[in-house]
mmCIF file of C-alpha atoms in Angstrom:
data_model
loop_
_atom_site.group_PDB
_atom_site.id
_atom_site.type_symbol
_atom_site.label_atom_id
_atom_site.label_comp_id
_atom_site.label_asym_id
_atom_site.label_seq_id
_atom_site.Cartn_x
_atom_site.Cartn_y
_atom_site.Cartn_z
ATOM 1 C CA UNK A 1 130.505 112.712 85.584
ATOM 2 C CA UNK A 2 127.947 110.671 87.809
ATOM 3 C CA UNK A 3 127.960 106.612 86.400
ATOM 4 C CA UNK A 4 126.057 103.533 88.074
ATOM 5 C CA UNK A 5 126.985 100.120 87.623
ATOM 6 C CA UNK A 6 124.461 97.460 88.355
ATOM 7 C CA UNK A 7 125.324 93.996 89.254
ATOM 8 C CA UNK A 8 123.673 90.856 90.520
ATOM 9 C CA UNK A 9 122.251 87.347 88.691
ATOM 10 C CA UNK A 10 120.166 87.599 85.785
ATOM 11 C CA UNK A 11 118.028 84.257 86.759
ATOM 12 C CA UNK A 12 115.774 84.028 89.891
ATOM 13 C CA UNK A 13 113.782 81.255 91.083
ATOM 14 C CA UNK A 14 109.650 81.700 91.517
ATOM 15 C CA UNK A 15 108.976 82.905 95.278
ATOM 16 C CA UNK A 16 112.307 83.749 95.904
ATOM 17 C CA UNK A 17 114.447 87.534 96.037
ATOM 18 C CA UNK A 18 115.679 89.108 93.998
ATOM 19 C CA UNK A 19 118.761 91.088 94.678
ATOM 20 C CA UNK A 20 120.729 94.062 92.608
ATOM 21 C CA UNK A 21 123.423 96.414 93.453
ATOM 22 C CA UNK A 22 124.109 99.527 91.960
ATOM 23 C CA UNK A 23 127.459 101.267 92.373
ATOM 24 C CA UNK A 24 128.233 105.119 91.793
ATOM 25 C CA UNK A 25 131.168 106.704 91.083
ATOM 26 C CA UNK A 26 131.382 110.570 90.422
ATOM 27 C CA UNK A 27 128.452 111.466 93.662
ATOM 28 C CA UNK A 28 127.822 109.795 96.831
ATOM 29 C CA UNK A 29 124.796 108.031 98.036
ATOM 30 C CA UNK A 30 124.288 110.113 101.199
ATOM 31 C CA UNK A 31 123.960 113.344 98.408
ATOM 32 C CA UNK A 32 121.549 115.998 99.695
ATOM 33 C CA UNK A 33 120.605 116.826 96.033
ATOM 34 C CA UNK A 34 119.881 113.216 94.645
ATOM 35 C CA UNK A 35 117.853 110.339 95.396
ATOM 36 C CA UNK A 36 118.656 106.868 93.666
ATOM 37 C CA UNK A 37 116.474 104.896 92.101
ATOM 38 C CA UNK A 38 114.753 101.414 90.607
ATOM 39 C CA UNK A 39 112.956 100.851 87.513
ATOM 40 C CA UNK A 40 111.983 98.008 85.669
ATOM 41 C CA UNK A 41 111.222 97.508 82.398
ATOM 42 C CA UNK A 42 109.242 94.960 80.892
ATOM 43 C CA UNK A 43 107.062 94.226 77.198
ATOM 44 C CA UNK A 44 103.923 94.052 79.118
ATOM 45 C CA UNK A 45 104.451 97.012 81.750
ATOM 46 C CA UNK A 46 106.115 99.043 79.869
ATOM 47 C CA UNK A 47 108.911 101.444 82.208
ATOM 48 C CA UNK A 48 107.639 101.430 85.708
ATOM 49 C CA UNK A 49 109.453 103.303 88.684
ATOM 50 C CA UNK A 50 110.016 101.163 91.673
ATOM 51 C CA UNK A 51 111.186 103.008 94.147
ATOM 52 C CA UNK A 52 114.009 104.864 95.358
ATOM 53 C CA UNK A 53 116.380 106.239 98.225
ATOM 54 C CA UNK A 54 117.786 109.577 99.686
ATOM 55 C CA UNK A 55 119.697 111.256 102.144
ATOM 56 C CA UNK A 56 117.971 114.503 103.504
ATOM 57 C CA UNK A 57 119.952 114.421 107.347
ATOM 58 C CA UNK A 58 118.495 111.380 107.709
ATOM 59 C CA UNK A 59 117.635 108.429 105.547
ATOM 60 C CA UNK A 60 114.131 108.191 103.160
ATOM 61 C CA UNK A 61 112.294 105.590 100.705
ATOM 62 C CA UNK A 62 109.330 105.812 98.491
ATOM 63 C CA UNK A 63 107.920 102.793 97.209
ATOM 64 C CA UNK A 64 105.754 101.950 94.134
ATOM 65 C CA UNK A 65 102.730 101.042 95.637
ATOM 66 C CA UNK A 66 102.609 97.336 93.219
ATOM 67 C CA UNK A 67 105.498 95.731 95.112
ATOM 68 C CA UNK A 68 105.357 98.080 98.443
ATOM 69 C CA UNK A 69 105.100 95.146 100.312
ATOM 70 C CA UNK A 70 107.996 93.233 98.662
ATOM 71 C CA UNK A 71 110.660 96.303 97.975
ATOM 72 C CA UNK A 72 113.149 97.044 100.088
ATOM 73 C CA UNK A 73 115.649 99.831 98.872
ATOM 74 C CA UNK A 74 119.223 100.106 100.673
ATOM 75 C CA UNK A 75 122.127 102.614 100.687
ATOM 76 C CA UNK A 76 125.485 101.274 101.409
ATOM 77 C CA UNK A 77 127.594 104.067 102.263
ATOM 78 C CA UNK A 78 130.743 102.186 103.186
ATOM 79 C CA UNK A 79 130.518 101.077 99.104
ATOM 80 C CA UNK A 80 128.887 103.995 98.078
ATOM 81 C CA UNK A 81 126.283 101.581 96.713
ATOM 82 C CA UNK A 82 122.603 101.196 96.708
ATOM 83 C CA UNK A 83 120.737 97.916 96.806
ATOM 84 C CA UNK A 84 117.503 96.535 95.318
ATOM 85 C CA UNK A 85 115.826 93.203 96.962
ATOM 86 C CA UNK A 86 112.494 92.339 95.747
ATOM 87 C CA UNK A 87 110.931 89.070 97.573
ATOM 88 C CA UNK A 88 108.062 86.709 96.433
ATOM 89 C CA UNK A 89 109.323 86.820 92.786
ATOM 90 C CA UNK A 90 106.725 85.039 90.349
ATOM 91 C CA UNK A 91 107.149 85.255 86.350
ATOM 92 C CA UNK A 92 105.292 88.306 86.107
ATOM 93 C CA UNK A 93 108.828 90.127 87.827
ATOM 94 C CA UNK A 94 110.789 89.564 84.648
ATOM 95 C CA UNK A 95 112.315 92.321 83.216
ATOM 96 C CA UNK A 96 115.037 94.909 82.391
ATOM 97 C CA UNK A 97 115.989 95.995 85.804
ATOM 98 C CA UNK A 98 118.013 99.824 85.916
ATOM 99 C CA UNK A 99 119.120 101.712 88.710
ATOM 100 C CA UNK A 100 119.121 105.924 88.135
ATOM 101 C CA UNK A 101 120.212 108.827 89.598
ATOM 102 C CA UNK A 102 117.260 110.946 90.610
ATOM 103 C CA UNK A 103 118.622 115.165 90.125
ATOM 104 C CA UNK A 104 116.942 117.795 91.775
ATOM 105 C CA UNK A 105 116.738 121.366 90.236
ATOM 106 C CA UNK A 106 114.303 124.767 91.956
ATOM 107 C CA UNK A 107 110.905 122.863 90.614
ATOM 108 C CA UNK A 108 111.420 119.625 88.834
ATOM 109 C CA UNK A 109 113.660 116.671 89.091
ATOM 110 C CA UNK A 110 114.456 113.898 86.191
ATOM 111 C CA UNK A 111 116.413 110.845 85.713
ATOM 112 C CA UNK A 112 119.962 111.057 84.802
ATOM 113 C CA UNK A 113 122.347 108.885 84.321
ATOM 114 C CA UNK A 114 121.305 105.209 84.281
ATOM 115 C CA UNK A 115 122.619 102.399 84.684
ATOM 116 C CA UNK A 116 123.670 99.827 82.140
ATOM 117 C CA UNK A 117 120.285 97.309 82.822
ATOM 118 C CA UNK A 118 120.236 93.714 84.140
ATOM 119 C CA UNK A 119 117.826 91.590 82.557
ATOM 120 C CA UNK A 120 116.020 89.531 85.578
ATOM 121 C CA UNK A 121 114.551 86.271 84.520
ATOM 122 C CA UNK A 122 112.201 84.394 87.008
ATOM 123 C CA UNK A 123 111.761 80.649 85.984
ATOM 124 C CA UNK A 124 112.205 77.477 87.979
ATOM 125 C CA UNK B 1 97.664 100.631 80.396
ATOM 126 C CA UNK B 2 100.597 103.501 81.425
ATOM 127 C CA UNK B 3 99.311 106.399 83.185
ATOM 128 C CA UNK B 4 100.369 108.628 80.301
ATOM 129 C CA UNK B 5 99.323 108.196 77.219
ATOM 130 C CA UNK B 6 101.453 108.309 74.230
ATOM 131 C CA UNK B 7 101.072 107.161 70.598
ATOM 132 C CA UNK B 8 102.540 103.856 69.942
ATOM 133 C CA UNK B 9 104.105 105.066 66.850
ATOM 134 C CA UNK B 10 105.216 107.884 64.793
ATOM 135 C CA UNK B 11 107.414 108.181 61.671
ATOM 136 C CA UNK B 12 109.243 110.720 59.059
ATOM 137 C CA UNK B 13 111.286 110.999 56.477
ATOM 138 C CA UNK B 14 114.929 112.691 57.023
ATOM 139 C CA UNK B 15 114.676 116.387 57.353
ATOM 140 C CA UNK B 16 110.842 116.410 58.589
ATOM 141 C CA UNK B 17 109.799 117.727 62.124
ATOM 142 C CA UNK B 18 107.623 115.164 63.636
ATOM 143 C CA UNK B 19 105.770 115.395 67.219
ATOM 144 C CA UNK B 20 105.477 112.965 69.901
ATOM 145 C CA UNK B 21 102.365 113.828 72.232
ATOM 146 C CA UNK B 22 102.230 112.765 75.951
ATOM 147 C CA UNK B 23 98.559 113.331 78.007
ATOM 148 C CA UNK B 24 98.146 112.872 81.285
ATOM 149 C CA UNK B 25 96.041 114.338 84.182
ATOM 150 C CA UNK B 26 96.174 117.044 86.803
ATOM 151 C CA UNK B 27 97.695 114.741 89.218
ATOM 152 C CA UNK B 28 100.847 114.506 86.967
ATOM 153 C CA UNK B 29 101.637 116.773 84.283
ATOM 154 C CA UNK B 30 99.164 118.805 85.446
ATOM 155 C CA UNK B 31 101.075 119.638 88.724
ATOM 156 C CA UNK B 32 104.389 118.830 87.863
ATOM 157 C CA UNK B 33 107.224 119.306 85.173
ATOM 158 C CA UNK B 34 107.217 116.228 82.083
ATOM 159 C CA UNK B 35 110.699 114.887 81.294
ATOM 160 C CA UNK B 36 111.305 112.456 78.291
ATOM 161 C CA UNK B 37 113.997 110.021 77.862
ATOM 162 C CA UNK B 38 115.394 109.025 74.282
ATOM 163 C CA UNK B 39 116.112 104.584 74.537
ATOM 164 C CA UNK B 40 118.277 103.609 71.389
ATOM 165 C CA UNK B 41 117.640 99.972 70.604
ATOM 166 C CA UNK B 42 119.318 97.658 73.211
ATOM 167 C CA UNK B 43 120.582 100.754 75.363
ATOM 168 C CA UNK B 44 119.579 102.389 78.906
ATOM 169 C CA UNK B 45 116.588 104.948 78.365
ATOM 170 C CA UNK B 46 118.922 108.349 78.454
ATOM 171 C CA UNK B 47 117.628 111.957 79.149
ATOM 172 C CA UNK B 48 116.672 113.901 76.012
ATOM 173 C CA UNK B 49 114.617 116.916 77.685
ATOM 174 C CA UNK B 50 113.940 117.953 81.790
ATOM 175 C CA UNK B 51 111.734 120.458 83.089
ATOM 176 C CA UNK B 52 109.278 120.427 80.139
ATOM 177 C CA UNK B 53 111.410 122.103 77.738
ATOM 178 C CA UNK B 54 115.494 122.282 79.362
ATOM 179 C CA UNK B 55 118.282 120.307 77.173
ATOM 180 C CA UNK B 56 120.836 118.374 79.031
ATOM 181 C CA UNK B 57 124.276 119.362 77.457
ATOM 182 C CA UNK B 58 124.925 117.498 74.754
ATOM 183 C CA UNK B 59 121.034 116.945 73.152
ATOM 184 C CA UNK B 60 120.937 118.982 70.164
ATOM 185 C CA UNK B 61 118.933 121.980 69.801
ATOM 186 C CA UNK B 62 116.945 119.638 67.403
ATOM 187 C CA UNK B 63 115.212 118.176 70.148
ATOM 188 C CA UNK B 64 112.365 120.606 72.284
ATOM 189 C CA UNK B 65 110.115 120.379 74.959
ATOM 190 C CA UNK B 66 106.481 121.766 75.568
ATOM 191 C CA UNK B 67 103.641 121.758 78.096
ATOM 192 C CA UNK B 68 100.030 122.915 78.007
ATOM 193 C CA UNK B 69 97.688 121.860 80.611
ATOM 194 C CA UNK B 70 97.793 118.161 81.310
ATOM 195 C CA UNK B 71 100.084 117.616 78.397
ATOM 196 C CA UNK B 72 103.175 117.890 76.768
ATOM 197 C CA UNK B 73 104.755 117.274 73.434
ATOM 198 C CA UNK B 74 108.393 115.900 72.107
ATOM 199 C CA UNK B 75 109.029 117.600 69.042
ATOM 200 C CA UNK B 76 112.241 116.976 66.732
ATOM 201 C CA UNK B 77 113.036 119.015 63.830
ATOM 202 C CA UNK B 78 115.259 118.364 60.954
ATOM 203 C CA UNK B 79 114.871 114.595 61.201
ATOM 204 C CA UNK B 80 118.100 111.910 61.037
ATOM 205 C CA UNK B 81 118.491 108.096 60.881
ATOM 206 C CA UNK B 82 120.112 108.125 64.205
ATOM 207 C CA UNK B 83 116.729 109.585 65.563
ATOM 208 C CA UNK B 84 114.977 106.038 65.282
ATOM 209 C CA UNK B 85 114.376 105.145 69.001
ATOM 210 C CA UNK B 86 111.675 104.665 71.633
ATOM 211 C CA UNK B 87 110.921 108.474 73.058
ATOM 212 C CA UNK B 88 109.142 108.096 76.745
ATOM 213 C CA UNK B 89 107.551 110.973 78.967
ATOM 214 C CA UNK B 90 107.311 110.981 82.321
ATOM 215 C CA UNK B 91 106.114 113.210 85.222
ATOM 216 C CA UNK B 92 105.716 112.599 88.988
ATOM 217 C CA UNK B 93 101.920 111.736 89.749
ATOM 218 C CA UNK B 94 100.621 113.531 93.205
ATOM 219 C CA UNK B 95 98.096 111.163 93.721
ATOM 220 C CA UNK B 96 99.923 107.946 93.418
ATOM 221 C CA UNK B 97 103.458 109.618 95.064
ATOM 222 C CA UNK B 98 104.894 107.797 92.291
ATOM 223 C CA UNK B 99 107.023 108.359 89.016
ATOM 224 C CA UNK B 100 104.564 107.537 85.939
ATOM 225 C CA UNK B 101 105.461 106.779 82.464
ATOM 226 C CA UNK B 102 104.267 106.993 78.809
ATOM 227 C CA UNK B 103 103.914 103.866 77.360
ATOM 228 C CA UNK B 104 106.593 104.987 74.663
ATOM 229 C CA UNK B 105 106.762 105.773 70.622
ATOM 230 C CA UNK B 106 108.625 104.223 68.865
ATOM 231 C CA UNK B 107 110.112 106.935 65.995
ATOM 232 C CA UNK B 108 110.861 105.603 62.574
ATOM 233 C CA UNK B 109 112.726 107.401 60.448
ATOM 234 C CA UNK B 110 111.704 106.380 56.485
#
């Protein structure tokens, strides 16, 4: 049974990163049939997929195209352990962070498990 | 503004079958298989149905999936308390190479 366990502060300053961790046990981040993920949750956006990571002989990302140029998505294999860091916070950034476990099946894929959330804050 | 639409709302009394709708385009459910994810209050979004109309283990039978076109419907039969959640869909969207969400329903159970 696949679990993720997010960690990392809950209060980041304006134009500064944010940074999560997400650890698995039960499946390994270099997986051939998974890809791990971020999304962020928020009253005003609602769920919105961030971006995520995968092992397919060699290493991947996909990024949401509203923070492309702020994401950065890591795999630690050495913890097993993926990473989130998301620069140039403002308040807008606030929200639920989780981290998920993208499955694949013949034709579709879905989220499952997720993590426990982080609540993010950005305020001075 | 989510890419998929949803009703904000939707409500029944215990025992009722009530439907959550989920539209979206070609781009998305269209092209690819919906998912939706049952959120209790204060918990992680978890699975509830995969591949438009597949049940994790666990999710009872109560709970099915459908697609027609560019959209998809949640429906749950034989309604109970510990229904009342937020239900989201979600597909992946070929134009924007991104996962897209419903904006969510929030189920009350009267």
């Amino acid at each position: 049974q696949v679990q993720l366990q997010q960690s990392g502060p809950g209060l980041v300053k304006p134009s500064q990163t944010l940074s999560l961790t997400c650890a698995i046990s039960g499946d390994s981040v270099s997986s051939n049939s998974a890809a791990w993920n971020w999304i962020r949750q928020s009253p005003s956006r609602g769920l919105e997929w961030l971006g995520r990571t995968y092992y397919r002989s060699k290493w991947y990302n996909d990024y949401a195209v509203s923070v492309k140029s702020r994401i950065t998505i890591n795999p630690d294999t050495s913890k097993n352990q993926f990473s989130l860091q998301l620069n140039s916070v403002t308040p807008e950034d606030t929200a639920v962070y989780y981290c998920a476990r993208e499955g694949f099946g013949e034709l579709s894929n879905w989220f499952d498990p997720w993590g426990q959330g982080t609540l993010v804050t950005v305020s001075s | 503004q989510s890419v998929l639409t949803q009703p904000p709302s939707a409500s029944g009394t215990p025992g009722q079958r009530v439907t959550i709708s989920c539209s979206g385009s070609s781009s998305n459910i269209g092209s690819n298989t919906v998912n939706w994810y049952q959120q209790l209050p204060g918990t992680a979004p978890k699975l509830l149905i995969y591949s438009n109309n597949q049940r994790p283990s666990g999710v009872p039978d109560r709970f099915s999936g459908s697609k027609s076109g560019t959209s998809a419907s949640l429906a749950i039969s034989g309604l109970q308390s510990e229904d009342e959640a937020d239900y989201y869909c979600a597909a992946w969207d070929d134009s924007l190479n991104e996962w897209v969400f419903g904006g969510g329903t929030k189920l009350t159970v009267l």
